[in-house]
PDB file of C-alpha atoms in Angstrom:
ATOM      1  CA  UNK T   1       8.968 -33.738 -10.205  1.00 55.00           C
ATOM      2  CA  UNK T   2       7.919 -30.692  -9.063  1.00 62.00           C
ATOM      3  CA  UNK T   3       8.262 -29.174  -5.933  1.00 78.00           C
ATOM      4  CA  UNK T   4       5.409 -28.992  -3.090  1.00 85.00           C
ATOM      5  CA  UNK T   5       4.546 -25.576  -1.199  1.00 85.00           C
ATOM      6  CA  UNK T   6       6.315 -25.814   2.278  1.00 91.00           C
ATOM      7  CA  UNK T   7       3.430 -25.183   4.881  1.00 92.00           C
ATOM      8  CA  UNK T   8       3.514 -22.758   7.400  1.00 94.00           C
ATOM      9  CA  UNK T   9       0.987 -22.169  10.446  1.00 96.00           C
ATOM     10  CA  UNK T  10       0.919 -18.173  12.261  1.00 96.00           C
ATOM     11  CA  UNK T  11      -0.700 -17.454  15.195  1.00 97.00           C
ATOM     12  CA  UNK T  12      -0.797 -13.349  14.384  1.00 97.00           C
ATOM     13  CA  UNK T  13      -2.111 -10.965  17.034  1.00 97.00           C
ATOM     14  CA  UNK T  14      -2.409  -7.624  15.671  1.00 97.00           C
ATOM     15  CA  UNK T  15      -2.621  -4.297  17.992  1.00 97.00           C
ATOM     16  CA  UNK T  16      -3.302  -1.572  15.848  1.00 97.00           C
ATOM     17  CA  UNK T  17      -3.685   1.689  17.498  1.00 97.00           C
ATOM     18  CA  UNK T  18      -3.752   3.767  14.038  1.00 96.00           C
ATOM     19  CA  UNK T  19      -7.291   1.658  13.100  1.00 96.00           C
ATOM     20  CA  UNK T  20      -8.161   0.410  16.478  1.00 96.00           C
ATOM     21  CA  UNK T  21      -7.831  -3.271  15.262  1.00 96.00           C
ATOM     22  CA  UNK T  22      -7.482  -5.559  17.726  1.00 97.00           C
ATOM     23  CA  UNK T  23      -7.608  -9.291  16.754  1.00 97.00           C
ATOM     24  CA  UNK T  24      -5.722 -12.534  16.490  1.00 97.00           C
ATOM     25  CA  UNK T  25      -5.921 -14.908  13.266  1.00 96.00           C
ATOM     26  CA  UNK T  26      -4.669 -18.038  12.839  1.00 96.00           C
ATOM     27  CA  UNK T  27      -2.934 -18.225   8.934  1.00 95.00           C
ATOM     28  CA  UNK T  28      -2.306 -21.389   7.347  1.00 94.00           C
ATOM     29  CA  UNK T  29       0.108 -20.279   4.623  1.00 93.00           C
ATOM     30  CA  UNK T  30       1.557 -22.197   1.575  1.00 90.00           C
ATOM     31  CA  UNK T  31       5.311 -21.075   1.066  1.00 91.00           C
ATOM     32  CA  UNK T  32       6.290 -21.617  -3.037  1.00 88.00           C
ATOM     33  CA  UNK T  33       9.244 -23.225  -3.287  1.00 88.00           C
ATOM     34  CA  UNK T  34      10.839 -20.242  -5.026  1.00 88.00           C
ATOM     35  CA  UNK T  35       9.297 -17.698  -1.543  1.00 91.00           C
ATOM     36  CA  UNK T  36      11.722 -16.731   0.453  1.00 94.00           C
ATOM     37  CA  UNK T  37      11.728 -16.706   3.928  1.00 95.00           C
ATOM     38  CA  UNK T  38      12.063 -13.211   3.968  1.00 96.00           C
ATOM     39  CA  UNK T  39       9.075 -12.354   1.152  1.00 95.00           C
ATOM     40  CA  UNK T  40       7.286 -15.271   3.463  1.00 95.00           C
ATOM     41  CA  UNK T  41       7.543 -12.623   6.739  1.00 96.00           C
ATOM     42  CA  UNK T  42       6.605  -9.428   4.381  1.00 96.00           C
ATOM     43  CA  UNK T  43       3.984 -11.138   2.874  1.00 96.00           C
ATOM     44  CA  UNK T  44       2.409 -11.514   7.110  1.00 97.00           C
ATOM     45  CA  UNK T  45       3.450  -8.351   7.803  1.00 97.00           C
ATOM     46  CA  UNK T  46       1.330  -6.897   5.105  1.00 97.00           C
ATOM     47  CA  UNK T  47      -1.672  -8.944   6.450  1.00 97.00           C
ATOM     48  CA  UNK T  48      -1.014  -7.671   9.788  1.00 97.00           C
ATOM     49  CA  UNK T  49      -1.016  -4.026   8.142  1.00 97.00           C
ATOM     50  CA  UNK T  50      -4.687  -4.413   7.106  1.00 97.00           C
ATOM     51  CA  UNK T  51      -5.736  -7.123   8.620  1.00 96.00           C
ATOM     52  CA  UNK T  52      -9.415  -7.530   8.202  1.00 94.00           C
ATOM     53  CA  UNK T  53     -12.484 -10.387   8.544  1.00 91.00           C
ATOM     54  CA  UNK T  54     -12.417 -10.453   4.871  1.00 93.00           C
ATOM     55  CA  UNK T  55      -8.889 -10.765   4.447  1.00 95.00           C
ATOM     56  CA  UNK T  56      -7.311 -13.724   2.476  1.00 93.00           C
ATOM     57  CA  UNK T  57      -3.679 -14.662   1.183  1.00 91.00           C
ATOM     58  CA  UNK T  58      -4.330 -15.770  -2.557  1.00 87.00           C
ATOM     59  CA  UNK T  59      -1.976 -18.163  -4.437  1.00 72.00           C
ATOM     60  CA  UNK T  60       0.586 -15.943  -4.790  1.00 64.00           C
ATOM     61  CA  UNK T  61       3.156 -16.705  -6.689  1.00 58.00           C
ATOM     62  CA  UNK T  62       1.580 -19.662  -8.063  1.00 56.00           C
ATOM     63  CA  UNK T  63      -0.659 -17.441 -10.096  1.00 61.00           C
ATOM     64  CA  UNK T  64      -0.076 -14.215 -12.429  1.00 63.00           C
ATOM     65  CA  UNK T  65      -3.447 -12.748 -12.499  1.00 73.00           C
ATOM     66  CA  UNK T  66      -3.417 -12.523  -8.675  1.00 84.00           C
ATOM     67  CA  UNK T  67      -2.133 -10.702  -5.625  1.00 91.00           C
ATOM     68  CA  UNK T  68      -0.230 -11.745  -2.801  1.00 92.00           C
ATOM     69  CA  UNK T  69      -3.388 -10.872  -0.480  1.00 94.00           C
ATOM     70  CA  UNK T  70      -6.591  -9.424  -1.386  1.00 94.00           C
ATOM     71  CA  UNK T  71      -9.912  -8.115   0.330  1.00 95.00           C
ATOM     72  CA  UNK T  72     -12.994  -8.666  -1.627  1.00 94.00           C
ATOM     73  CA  UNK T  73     -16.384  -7.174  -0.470  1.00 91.00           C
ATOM     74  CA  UNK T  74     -19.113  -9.278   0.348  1.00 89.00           C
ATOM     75  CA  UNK T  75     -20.755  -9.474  -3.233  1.00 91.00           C
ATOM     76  CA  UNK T  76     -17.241 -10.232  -4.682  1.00 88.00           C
ATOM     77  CA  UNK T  77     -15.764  -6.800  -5.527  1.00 91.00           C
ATOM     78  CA  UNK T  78     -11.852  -6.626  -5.252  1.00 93.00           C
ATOM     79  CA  UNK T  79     -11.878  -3.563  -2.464  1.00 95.00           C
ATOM     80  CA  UNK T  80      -7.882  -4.329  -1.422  1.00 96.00           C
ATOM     81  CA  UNK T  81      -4.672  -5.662  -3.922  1.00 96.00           C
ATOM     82  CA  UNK T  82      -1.673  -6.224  -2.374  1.00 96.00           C
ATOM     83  CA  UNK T  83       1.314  -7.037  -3.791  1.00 95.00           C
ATOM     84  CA  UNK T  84       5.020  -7.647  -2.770  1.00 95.00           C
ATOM     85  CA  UNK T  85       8.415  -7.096  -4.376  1.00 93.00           C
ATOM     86  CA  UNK T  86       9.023  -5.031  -7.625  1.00 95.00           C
ATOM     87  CA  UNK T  87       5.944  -5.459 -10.345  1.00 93.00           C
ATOM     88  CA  UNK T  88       6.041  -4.673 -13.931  1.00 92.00           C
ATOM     89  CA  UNK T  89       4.853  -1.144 -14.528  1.00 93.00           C
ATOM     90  CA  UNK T  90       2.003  -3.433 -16.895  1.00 92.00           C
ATOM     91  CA  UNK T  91       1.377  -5.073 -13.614  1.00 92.00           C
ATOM     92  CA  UNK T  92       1.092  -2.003 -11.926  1.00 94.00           C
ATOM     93  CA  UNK T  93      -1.905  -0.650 -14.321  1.00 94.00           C
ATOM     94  CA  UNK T  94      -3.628  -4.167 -14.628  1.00 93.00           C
ATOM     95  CA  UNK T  95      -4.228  -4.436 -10.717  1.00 93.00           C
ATOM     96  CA  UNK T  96      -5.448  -0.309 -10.074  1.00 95.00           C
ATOM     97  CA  UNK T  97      -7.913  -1.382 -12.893  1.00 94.00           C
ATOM     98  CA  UNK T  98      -9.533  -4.416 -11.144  1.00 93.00           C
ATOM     99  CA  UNK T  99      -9.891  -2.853  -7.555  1.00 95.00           C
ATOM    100  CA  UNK T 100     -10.443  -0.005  -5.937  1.00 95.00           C
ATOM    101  CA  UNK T 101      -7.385  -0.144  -3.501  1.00 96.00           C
ATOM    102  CA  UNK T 102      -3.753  -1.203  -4.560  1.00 97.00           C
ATOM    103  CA  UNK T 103      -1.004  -1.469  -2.389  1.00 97.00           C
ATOM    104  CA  UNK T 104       2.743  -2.129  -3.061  1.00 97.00           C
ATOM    105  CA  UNK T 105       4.751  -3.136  -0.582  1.00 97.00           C
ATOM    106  CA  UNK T 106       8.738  -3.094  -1.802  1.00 97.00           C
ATOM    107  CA  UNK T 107      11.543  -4.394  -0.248  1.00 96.00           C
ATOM    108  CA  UNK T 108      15.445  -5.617  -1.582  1.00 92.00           C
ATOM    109  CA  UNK T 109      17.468  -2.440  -0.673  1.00 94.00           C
ATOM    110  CA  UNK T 110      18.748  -0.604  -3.717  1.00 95.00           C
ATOM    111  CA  UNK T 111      17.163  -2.531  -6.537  1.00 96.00           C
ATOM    112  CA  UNK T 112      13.274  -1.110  -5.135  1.00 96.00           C
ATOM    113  CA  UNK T 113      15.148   2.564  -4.972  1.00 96.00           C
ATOM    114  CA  UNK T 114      15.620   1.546  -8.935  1.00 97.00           C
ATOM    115  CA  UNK T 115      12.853  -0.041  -9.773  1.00 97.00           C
ATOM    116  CA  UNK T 116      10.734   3.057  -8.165  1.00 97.00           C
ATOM    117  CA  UNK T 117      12.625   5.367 -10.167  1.00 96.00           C
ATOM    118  CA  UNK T 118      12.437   3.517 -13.196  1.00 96.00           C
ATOM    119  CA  UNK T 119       8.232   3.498 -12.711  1.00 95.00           C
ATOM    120  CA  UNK T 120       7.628   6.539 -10.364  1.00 94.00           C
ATOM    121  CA  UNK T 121       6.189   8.568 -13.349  1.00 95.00           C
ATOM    122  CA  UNK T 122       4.138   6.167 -14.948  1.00 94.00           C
ATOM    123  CA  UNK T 123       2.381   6.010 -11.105  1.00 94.00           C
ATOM    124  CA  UNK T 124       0.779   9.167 -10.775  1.00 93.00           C
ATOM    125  CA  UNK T 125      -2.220   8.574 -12.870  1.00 94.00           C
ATOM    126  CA  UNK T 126      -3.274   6.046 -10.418  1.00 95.00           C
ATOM    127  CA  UNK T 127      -5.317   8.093  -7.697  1.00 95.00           C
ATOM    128  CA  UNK T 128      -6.199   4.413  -5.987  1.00 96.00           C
ATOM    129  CA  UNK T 129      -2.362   3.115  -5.897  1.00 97.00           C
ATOM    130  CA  UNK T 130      -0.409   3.207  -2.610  1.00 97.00           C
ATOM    131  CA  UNK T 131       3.562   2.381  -2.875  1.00 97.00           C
ATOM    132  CA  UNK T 132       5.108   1.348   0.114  1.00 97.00           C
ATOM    133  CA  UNK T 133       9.232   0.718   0.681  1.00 97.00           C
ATOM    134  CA  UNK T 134      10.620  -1.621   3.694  1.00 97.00           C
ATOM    135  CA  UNK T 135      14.096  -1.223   4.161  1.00 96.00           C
ATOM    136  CA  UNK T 136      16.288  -4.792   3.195  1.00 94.00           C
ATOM    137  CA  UNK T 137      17.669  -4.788   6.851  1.00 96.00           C
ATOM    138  CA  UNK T 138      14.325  -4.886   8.499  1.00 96.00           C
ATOM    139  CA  UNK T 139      12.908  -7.249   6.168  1.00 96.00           C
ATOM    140  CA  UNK T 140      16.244  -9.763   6.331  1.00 96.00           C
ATOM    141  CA  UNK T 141      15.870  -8.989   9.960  1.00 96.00           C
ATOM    142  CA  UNK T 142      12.117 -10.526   9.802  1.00 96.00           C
ATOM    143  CA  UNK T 143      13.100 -13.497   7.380  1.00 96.00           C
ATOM    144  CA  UNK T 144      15.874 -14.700   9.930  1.00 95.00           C
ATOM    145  CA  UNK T 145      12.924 -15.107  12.065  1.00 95.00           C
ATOM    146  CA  UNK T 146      10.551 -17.528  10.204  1.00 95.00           C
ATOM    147  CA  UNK T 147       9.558 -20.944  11.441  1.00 95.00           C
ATOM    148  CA  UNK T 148       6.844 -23.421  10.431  1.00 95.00           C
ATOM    149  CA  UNK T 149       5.063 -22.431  13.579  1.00 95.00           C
ATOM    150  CA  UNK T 150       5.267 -19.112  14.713  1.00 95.00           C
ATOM    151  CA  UNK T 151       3.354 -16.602  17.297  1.00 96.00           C
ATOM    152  CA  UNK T 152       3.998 -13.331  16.022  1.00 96.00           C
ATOM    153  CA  UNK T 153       2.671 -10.103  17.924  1.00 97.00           C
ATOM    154  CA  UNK T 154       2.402  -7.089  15.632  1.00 97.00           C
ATOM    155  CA  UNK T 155       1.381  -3.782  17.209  1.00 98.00           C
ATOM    156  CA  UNK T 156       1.270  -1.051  14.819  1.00 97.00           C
ATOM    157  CA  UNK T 157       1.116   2.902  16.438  1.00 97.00           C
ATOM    158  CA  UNK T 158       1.816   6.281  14.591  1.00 95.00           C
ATOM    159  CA  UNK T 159       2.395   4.120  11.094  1.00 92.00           C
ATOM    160  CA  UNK T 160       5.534   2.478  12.837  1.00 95.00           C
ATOM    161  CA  UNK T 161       5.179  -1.389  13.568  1.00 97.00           C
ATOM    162  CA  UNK T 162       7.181  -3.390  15.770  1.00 97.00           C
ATOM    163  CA  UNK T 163       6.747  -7.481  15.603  1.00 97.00           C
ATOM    164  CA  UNK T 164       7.282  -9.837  18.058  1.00 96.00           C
ATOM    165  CA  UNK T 165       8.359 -13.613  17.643  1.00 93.00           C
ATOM    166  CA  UNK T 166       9.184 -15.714  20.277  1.00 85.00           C
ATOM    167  CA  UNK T 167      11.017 -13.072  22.160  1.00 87.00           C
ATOM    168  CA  UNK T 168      12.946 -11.420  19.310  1.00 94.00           C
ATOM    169  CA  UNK T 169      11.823  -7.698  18.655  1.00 96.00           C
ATOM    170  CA  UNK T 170      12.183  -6.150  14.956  1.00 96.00           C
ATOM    171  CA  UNK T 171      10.807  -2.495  14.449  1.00 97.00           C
ATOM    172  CA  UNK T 172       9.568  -1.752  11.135  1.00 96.00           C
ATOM    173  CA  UNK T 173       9.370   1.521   9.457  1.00 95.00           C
ATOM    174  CA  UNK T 174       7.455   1.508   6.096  1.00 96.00           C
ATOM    175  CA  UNK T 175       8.344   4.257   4.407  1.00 96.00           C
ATOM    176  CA  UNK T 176       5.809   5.740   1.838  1.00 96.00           C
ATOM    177  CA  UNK T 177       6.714   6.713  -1.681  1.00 96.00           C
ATOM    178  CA  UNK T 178       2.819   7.405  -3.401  1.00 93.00           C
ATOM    179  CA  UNK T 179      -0.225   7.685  -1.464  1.00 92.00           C
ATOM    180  CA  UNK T 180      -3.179   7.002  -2.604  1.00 82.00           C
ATOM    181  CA  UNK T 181      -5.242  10.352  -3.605  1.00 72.00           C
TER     182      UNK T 181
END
């Protein structure tokens, strides 16, 4: 028998000084039984990055043809594709085709330095395709923090972010390895 999706409920309140966002939303999120808690707390943190009324965590994991969180516009245009950990450099390509902004966010320490340098090159002709590296202490840092409820503050000033559960204070520094052109 298979395993059921662990549910999780977030109270996020995001101050974001770079984009003057200001806003609270409250995230019911499925956890797959193979999520981590520490993918679980990147994949929020990624939401909280550009969080927006359109917003929406997908299936995940659950689903190949997917992102981890995706914007679409209001006719049903894929404007944002996010997507955690270390994708395929087929992956990669698929996703910049289907929308007109795609975001990696990396994590895991020396295996994302490889896997960047293994894909780096085949990146460039992407002029829509951000890459984005959090560093394995910050991220373990934010996993040790999940719960099945949680009120997490992120405010988010200068690019750096810090995040705020239940009294416990992580600062984040992503660290950007391809801008978008």
């Amino acid at each position: 028998m298979a395993q059921k999706a662990t549910i999780y409920k977030v109270e996020l309140s995001v101050s974001d000084m770079d984009r003057h966002y200001y806003e609270t939303h409250k995230l019911t999120i499925a956890k797959h039984p193979s999520e981590t808690d520490e993918r679980l707390m990147v994949r929020v943190l990624a939401f909280a990055l550009h969080a927006h009324a359109q917003l929406e965590m997908t299936k995940g994991l659950s689903t190949d043809d997917e992102p981890d969180i995706w914007q679409k516009s209001l006719s049903g245009e894929l404007k944002l594709w996010i997507a955690l950990g270390l994708p395929s450099e087929k992956v990669v390509r698929q996703s910049c085709g289907k929308s007109d902004e795609v975001i990696i966010y990396s994590y895991g320490g020396r295996t994302a330095d490889m896997w960047w340098e293994k894909i780096k090159n085949s990146t460039t002709r992407f002029d829509n395709l951000r890459v984005v590296n959090f560093s394995d202490k910050e991220t373990g840092e934010l996993g040790n923090l999940a719960s099945r409820s949680m009120k997490l503050q992120v405010n988010i000033q200068d690019g750096d972010v810090m995040v705020s559960v239940d009294g416990s204070i992580i600062y984040v520094t992503p660290v950007k390895w391809k801008n978008a052109a």
